[in-house]
PDB file of C-alpha atoms in Angstrom:
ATOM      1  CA  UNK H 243       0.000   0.000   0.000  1.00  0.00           C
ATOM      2  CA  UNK H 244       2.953   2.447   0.881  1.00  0.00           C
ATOM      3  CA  UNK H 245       4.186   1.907  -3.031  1.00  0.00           C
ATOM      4  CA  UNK H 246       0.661   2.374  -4.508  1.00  0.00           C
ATOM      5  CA  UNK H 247       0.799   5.864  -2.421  1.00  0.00           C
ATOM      6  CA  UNK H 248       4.253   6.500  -3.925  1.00  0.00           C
ATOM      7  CA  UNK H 249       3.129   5.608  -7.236  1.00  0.00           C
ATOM      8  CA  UNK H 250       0.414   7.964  -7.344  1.00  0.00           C
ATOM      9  CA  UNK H 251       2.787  10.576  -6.111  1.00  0.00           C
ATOM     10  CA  UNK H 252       4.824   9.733  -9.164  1.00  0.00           C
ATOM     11  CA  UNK H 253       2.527   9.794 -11.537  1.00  0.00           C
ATOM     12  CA  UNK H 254       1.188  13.196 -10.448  1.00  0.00           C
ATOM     13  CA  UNK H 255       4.598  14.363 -11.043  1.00  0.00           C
ATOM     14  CA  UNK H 256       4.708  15.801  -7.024  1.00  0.00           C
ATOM     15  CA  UNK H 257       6.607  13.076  -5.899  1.00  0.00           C
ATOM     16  CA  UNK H 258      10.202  15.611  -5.539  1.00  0.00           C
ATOM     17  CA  UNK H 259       7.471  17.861  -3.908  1.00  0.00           C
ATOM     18  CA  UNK H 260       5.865  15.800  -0.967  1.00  0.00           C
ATOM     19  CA  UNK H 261       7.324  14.608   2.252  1.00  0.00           C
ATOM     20  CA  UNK H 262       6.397  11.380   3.460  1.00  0.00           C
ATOM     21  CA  UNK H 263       6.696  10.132   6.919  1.00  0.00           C
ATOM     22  CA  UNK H 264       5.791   6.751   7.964  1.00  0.00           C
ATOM     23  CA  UNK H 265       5.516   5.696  11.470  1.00  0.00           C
ATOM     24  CA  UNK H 266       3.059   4.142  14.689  1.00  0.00           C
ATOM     25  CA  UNK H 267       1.406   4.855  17.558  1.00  0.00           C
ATOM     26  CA  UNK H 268       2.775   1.557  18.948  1.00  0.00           C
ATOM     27  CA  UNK H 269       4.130  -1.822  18.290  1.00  0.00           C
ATOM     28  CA  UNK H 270       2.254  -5.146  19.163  1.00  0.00           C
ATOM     29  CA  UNK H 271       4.093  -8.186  21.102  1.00  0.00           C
ATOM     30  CA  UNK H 272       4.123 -11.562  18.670  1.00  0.00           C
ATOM     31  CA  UNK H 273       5.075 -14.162  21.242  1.00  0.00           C
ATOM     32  CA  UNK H 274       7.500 -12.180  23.819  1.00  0.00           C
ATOM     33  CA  UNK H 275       5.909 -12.777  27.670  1.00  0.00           C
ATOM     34  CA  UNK H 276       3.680 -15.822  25.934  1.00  0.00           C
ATOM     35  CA  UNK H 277       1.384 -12.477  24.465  1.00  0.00           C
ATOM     36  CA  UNK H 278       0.254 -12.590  20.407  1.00  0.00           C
ATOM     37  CA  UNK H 279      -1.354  -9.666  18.666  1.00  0.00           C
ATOM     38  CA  UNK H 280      -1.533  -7.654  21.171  1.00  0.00           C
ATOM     39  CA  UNK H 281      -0.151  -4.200  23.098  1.00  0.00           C
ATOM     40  CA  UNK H 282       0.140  -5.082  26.604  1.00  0.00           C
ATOM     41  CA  UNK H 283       2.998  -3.850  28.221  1.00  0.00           C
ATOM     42  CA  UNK H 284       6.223  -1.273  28.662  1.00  0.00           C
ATOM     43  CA  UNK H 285       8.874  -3.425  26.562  1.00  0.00           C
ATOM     44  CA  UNK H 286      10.637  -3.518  24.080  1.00  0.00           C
ATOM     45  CA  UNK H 287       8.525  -4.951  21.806  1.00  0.00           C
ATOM     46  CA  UNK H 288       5.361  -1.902  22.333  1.00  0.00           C
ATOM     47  CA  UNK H 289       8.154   0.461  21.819  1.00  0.00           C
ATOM     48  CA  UNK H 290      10.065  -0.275  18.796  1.00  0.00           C
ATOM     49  CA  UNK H 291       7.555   1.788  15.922  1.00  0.00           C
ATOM     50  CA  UNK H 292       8.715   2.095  12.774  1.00  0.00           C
ATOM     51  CA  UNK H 293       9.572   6.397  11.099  1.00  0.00           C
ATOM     52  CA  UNK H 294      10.565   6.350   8.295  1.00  0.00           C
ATOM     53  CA  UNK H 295      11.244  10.052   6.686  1.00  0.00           C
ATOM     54  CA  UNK H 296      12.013  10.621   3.043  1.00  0.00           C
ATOM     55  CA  UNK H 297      11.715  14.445   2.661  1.00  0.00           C
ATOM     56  CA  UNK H 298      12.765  15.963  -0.761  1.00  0.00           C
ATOM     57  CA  UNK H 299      15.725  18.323   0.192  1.00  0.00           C
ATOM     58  CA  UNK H 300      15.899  17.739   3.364  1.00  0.00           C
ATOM     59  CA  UNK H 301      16.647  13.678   4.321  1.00  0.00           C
ATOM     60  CA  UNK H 302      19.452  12.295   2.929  1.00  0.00           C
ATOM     61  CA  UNK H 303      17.939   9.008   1.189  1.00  0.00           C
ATOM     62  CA  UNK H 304      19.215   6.001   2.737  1.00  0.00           C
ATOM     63  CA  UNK H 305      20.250   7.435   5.962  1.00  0.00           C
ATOM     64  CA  UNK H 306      19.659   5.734   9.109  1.00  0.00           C
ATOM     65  CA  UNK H 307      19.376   7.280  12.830  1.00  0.00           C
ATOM     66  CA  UNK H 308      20.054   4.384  15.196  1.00  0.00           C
ATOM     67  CA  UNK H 309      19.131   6.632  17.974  1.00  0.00           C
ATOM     68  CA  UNK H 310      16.699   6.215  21.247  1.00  0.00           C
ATOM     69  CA  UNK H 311      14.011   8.439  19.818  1.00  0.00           C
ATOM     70  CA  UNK H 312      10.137   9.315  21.181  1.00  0.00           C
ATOM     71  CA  UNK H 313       7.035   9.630  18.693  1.00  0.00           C
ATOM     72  CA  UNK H 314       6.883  13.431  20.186  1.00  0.00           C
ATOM     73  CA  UNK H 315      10.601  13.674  19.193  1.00  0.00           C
ATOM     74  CA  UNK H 316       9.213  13.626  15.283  1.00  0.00           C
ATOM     75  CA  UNK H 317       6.299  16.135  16.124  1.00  0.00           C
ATOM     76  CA  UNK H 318       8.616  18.389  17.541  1.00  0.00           C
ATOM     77  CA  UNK H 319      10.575  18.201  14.751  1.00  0.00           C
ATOM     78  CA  UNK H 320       7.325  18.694  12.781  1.00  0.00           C
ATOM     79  CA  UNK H 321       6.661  22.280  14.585  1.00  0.00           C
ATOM     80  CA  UNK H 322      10.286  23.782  13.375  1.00  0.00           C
ATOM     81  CA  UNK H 323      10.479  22.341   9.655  1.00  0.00           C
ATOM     82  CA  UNK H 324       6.780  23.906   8.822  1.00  0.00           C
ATOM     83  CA  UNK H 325       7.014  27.191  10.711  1.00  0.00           C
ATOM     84  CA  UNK H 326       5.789  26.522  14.073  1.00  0.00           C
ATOM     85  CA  UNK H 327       7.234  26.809  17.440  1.00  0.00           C
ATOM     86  CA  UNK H 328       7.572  23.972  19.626  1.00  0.00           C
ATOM     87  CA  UNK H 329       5.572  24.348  23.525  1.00  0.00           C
ATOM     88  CA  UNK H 330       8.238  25.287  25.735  1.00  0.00           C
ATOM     89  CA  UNK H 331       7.128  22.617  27.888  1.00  0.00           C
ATOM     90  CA  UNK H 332       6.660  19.841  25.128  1.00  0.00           C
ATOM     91  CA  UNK H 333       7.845  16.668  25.693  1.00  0.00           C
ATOM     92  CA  UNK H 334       9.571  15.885  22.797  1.00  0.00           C
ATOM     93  CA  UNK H 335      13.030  16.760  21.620  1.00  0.00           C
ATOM     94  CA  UNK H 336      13.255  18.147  17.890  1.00  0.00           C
ATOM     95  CA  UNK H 337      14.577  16.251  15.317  1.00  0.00           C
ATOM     96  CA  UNK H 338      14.679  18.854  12.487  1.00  0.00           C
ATOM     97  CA  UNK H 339      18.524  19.603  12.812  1.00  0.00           C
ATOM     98  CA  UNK H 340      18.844  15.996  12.714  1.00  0.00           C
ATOM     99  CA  UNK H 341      16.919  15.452   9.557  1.00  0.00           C
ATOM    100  CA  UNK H 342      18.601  18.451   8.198  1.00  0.00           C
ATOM    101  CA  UNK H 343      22.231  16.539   8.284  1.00  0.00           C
ATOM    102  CA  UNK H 344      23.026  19.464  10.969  1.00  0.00           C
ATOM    103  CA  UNK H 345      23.203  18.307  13.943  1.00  0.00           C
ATOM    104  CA  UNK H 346      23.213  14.591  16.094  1.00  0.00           C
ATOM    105  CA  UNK H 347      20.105  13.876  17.920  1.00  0.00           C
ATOM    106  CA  UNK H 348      20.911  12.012  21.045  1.00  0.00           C
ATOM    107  CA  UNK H 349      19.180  10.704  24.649  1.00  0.00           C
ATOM    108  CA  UNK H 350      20.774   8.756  26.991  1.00  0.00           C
ATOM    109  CA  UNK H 351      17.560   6.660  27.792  1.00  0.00           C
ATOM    110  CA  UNK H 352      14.064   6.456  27.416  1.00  0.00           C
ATOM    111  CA  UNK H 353      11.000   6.286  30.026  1.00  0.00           C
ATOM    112  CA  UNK H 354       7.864   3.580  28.600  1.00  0.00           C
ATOM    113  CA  UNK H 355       4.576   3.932  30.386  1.00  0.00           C
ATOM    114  CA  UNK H 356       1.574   1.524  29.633  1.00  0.00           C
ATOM    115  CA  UNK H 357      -1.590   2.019  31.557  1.00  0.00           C
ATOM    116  CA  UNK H 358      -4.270   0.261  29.193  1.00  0.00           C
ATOM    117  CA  UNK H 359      -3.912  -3.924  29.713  1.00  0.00           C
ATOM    118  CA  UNK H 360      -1.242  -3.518  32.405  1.00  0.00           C
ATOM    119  CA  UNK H 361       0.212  -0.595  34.649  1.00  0.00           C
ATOM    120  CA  UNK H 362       4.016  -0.187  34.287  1.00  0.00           C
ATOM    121  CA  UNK H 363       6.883   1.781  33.493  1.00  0.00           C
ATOM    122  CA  UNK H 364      10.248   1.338  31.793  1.00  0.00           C
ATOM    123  CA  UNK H 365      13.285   2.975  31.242  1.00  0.00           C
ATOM    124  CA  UNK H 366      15.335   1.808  28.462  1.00  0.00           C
ATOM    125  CA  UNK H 367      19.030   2.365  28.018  1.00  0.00           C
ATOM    126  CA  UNK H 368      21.235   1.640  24.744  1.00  0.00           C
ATOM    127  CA  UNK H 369      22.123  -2.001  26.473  1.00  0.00           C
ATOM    128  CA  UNK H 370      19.487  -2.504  29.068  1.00  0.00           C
ATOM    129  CA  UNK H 371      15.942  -2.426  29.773  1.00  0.00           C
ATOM    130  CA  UNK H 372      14.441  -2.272  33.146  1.00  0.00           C
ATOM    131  CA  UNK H 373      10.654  -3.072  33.563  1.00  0.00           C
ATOM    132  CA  UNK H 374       8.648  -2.233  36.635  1.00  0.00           C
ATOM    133  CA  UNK H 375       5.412  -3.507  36.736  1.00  0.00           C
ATOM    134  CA  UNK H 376       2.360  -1.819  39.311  1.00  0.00           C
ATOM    135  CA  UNK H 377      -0.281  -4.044  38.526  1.00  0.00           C
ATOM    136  CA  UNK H 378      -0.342  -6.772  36.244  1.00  0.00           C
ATOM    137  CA  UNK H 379      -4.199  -6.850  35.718  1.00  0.00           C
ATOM    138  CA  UNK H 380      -3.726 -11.258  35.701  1.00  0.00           C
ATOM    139  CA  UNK H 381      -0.663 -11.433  33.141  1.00  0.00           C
ATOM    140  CA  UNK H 382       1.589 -12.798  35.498  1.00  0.00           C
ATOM    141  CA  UNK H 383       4.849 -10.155  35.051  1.00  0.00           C
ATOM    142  CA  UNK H 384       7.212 -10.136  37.426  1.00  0.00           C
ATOM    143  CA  UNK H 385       7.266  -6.874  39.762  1.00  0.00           C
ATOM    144  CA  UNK H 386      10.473  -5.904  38.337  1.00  0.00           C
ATOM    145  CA  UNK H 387      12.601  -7.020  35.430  1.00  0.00           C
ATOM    146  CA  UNK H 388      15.919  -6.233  33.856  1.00  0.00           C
ATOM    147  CA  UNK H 389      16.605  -7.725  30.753  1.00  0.00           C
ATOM    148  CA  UNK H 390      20.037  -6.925  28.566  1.00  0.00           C
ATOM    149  CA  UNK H 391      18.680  -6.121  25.518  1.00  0.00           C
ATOM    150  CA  UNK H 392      22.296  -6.771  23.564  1.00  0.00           C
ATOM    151  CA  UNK H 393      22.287 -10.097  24.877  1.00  0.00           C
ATOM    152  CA  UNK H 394      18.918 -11.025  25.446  1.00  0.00           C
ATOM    153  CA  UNK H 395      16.512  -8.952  23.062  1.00  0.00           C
ATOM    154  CA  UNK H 396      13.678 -11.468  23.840  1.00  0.00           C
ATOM    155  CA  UNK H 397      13.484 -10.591  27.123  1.00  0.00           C
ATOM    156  CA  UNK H 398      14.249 -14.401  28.357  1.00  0.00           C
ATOM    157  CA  UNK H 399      16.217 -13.780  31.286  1.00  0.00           C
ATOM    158  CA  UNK H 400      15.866 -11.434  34.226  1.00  0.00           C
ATOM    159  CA  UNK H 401      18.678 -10.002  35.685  1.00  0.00           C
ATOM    160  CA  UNK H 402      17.117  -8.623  38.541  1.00  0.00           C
ATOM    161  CA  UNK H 403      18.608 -10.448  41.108  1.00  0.00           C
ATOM    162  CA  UNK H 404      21.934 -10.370  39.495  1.00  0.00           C
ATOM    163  CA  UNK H 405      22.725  -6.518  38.884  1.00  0.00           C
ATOM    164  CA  UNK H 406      21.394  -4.921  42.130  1.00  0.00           C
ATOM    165  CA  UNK H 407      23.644  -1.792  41.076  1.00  0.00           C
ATOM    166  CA  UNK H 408      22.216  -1.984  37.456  1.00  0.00           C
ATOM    167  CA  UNK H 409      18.298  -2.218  38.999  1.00  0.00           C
ATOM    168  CA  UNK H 410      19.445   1.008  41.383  1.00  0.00           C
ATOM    169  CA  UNK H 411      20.917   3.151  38.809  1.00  0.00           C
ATOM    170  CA  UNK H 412      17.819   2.635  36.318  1.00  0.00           C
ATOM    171  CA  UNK H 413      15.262   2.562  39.067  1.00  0.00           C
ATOM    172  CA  UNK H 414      17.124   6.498  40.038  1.00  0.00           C
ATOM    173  CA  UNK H 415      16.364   7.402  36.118  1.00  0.00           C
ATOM    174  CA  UNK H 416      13.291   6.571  36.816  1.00  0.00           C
ATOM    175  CA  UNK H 417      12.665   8.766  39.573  1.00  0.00           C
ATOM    176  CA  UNK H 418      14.333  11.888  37.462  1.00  0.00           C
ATOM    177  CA  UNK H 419      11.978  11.193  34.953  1.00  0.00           C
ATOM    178  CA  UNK H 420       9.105  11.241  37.475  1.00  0.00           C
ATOM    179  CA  UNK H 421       9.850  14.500  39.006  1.00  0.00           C
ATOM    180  CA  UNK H 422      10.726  16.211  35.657  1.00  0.00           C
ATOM    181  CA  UNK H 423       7.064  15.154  34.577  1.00  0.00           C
ATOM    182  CA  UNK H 424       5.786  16.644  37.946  1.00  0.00           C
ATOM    183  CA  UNK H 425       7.128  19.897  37.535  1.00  0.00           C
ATOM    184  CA  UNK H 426       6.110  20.447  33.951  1.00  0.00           C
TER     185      UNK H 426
END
């Protein structure tokens, strides 16, 4: 369907003249925690959504940003490339100089929430993810998890127990990212 969209584009001749942006409002698990078709939780899986950006002029076709980024992160950038200004307390980080091929876009981690099937939070670093779960609403997830995500990106083996330091150090993240929200 995306190439029928293109096509027409093309064939219009307004193809150089039309941005296209791709992405989700959320990912669905297909097997990770024993869960098919479905959006249940703060991992990994919920998280990953596709963007894909091909803007005449402005992306570089076939680059690739392999960074931690947040769906507000692309209406941010959305604000500054058409005009706007971006809420000076918005959430989301713009990614316009990054599209531009001016300047790196970069976080160190990322906070998950989910609130619908289950109540937890996340925090996500490049290497690890760290799940804490409030109420599990019957899908049996452990109260806390920590998974390595280079090691382990199916989430098969909690580390909990094993990286105290690791669980502290997210778990303080966390917190920072709770009392930012509070004070917005």
């Amino acid at each position: 369907h995306v190439q029928q969209v293109l096509d027409a584009l093309d064939v219009h001749g307004i193809m150089d003249d039309t941005a296209v942006i791709i992405s989700a409002d959320h990912g669905d698990n297909f097997g990770e925690h024993g869960i098919y078709s479905d959006h249940v939780c703060a991992d990994e899986a919920i998280h990953n959504v596709p963007l894909i950006v091909r803007w005449p002029g402005l992306t570089e076709p076939g680059s690739v940003c392999d960074e931690m980024l947040y769906n507000v992160d692309l209406s941010a950038g959305l604000c500054e490339l058409t005009g706007g200004e971006v809420p000076e307390h918005y959430d989301g980080q713009s990614l316009a100089g990054f599209l531009r091929g001016e300047t790196p876009f970069y976080r160190d981690y990322l906070v998950w929430g989910h609130g619908l099937y289950t109540l937890q939070r996340a925090v996500r670093t490049r290497q690890h993810l760290m799940v804490r779960t409030y109420d599990d609403f019957g899908y049996e997830f452990e109260p806390l998890e920590l998974y390595d995500m280079e090691a382990d990106k199916f989430q098969t083996r909690n580390l909990r127990d094993e990286e105290p330091e690791l669980v502290a150090q997210m778990d303080h993240r966390l917190t920072e990212w709770l009392h930012e929200q509070s004070v917005k």
